């Protein structure tokens, strides 16, 4: 199961990175810029994307596709975090780290939920390009999500590295 999730993670990450690089290259702004933007900046980014052509579509269409693909990415990374944390929890002898790895299971669900809410808010804003009144900010969701992801990675890596030294 781990190998399948890792493969799916790499593939979806690759496709989303490719799309994100196109947004960045042609507009100077990527999805993360939008996720962390205030109302004025976010509206400007969406307006820019809706006015910039990429092939037979706009960058806004590409951003929408990227956000739809992010729903699959959420499922994959939440399952991957849960699987890796659970596997490491089985090997971890220290009670405190074991509990932190167990807490990662809940945190994975939490960041997945935050990411779904963020995507819904982004998709709403995509349907109202240039309309400041209809732009739904996501920065207050994205910052905690990124901090929690950082925490999860730190706990997992600390446990893995500690396990390597204790062999």
Coordinates of C-alpha atoms in Angstrom, one line a residue:
X1 CA 0.0 0.0 0.0
X2 CA 2.9 2.4 0.9
X3 CA 4.5 1.9 -2.5
X4 CA 1.2 2.6 -4.4
X5 CA 0.6 5.7 -2.3
X6 CA 4.1 7.0 -2.8
X7 CA 3.8 6.4 -6.6
X8 CA 0.4 8.2 -6.7
X9 CA 1.9 11.0 -4.6
X10 CA 4.8 11.5 -7.0
X11 CA 2.6 11.3 -10.1
X12 CA 0.0 13.8 -8.9
X13 CA 2.7 16.0 -7.5
X14 CA 4.4 16.0 -10.9
X15 CA 1.3 16.9 -12.8
X16 CA 0.4 19.7 -10.3
X17 CA 3.9 21.0 -10.3
X18 CA 3.9 21.2 -14.1
X19 CA 0.6 23.1 -14.1
X20 CA 1.8 25.3 -11.3
X21 CA 5.0 26.1 -13.2
X22 CA 2.9 27.2 -16.2
X23 CA 0.9 29.6 -14.0
X24 CA 4.1 30.9 -12.4
X25 CA 5.9 31.3 -15.8
X26 CA 3.1 33.1 -17.7
X27 CA 1.8 35.3 -14.8
X28 CA 4.5 35.4 -12.2
X29 CA 2.0 34.1 -9.7
X30 CA 1.4 30.5 -8.7
X31 CA -1.4 28.7 -6.7
X32 CA 0.5 29.2 -3.4
X33 CA 0.6 32.9 -4.1
X34 CA -3.1 32.9 -4.4
X35 CA -3.6 30.7 -1.3
X36 CA -1.7 33.1 0.8
X37 CA -3.0 36.3 -0.8
X38 CA -5.1 39.0 0.9
X39 CA -8.3 40.2 -0.8
X40 CA -6.8 42.8 -3.1
X41 CA -3.8 40.7 -4.2
X42 CA -6.0 37.6 -4.7
X43 CA -8.5 39.5 -6.9
X44 CA -5.5 40.8 -9.0
X45 CA -4.1 37.3 -9.4
X46 CA -7.4 35.8 -10.5
X47 CA -8.0 38.8 -12.9
X48 CA -4.6 38.3 -14.4
X49 CA -5.2 34.6 -14.9
X50 CA -8.6 35.2 -16.5
X51 CA -7.0 37.6 -18.9
X52 CA -4.0 35.6 -19.8
X53 CA -4.3 33.0 -22.6
X54 CA -2.5 29.7 -22.5
X55 CA -3.2 27.8 -25.7
X56 CA -6.9 27.6 -26.3
X57 CA -7.7 28.3 -22.6
X58 CA -6.9 30.9 -20.0
X59 CA -4.6 30.5 -17.0
X60 CA -7.7 30.6 -14.9
X61 CA -9.0 27.4 -16.6
X62 CA -5.6 25.8 -15.8
X63 CA -5.8 26.9 -12.2
X64 CA -9.3 25.4 -11.9
X65 CA -8.0 22.1 -13.3
X66 CA -5.1 22.2 -10.9
X67 CA -7.5 22.9 -8.0
X68 CA -9.8 20.0 -9.0
X69 CA -6.7 17.7 -9.2
X70 CA -5.8 18.9 -5.7
X71 CA -8.8 17.0 -4.3
X72 CA -7.1 13.8 -5.5
X73 CA -3.8 15.0 -4.1
X74 CA -5.5 15.7 -0.7
X75 CA -6.8 12.1 -0.6
X76 CA -3.4 10.7 -1.5
X77 CA -1.3 12.8 0.9
X78 CA -3.7 12.2 3.8
X79 CA -3.6 8.5 3.3
X80 CA 0.2 8.6 2.8
X81 CA 0.7 10.5 6.1
X82 CA -1.6 8.1 7.9
X83 CA 0.1 5.1 6.5
X84 CA 3.7 6.3 7.1
X85 CA 2.9 7.5 10.6
X86 CA 1.1 4.3 11.5
X87 CA 4.0 2.2 10.2
X88 CA 6.5 4.3 12.1
X89 CA 4.3 4.2 15.2
X90 CA 4.6 0.4 15.2
X91 CA 8.4 0.7 15.4
X92 CA 8.7 3.7 17.8
X93 CA 9.6 2.6 21.3
X94 CA 9.5 6.1 23.0
X95 CA 6.0 6.7 24.4
X96 CA 6.1 10.5 23.7
X97 CA 7.1 10.1 20.1
X98 CA 4.6 7.2 19.7
X99 CA 1.8 9.5 20.9
X100 CA 3.0 12.3 18.6
X101 CA 3.0 9.9 15.6
X102 CA -0.5 8.8 16.7
X103 CA -1.5 12.5 16.8
X104 CA -0.2 12.8 13.2
X105 CA -3.2 10.6 12.2
X106 CA -5.6 13.2 13.5
X107 CA -3.5 16.1 12.1
X108 CA -3.5 14.5 8.6
X109 CA -7.3 14.4 8.7
X110 CA -7.4 18.0 9.9
X111 CA -5.1 19.3 7.2
X112 CA -7.0 17.4 4.6
X113 CA -10.2 19.0 5.8
X114 CA -8.6 22.4 5.8
X115 CA -7.3 21.8 2.2
X116 CA -10.8 20.8 1.0
X117 CA -12.3 24.0 2.5
X118 CA -9.5 26.0 0.9
X119 CA -10.2 24.4 -2.5
X120 CA -13.9 25.1 -2.3
X121 CA -13.1 28.8 -1.5
X122 CA -10.7 29.0 -4.3
X123 CA -13.2 27.5 -6.8
X124 CA -15.8 30.0 -5.7
X125 CA -13.4 32.9 -6.3
X126 CA -12.5 31.5 -9.7
X127 CA -16.1 31.9 -10.7
X128 CA -16.0 35.6 -10.0
X129 CA -12.8 36.9 -11.5
X130 CA -12.0 40.5 -10.7
X131 CA -14.9 40.8 -8.3
X132 CA -13.4 42.0 -5.0
X133 CA -16.7 41.4 -3.2
X134 CA -16.9 37.8 -4.2
X135 CA -13.3 36.9 -3.5
X136 CA -13.0 34.4 -0.6
X137 CA -9.6 34.6 1.1
X138 CA -7.8 31.4 2.0
X139 CA -4.7 32.7 3.7
X140 CA -6.2 32.1 7.2
X141 CA -6.6 28.4 6.2
X142 CA -3.4 28.0 4.2
X143 CA -1.0 29.2 6.9
X144 CA -2.2 26.8 9.7
X145 CA -2.3 24.0 7.1
X146 CA 1.3 24.6 6.1
X147 CA 2.4 24.9 9.7
X148 CA 0.7 21.6 10.6
X149 CA 2.2 19.8 7.6
X150 CA 5.6 21.1 8.8
X151 CA 5.0 19.7 12.3
X152 CA 3.9 16.3 10.9
X153 CA 7.0 16.1 8.8
X154 CA 9.3 17.1 11.8
X155 CA 7.7 14.5 14.1
X156 CA 8.0 11.7 11.5
X157 CA 11.6 12.5 10.5
X158 CA 12.7 12.9 14.1
X159 CA 11.3 9.4 14.8
X160 CA 12.9 7.9 11.7
X161 CA 16.3 9.5 12.4
X162 CA 16.1 8.5 16.1
X163 CA 15.3 5.0 15.0
X164 CA 18.3 4.9 12.7
X165 CA 20.7 5.9 15.6
X166 CA 19.2 3.3 18.0
X167 CA 19.9 0.3 15.8

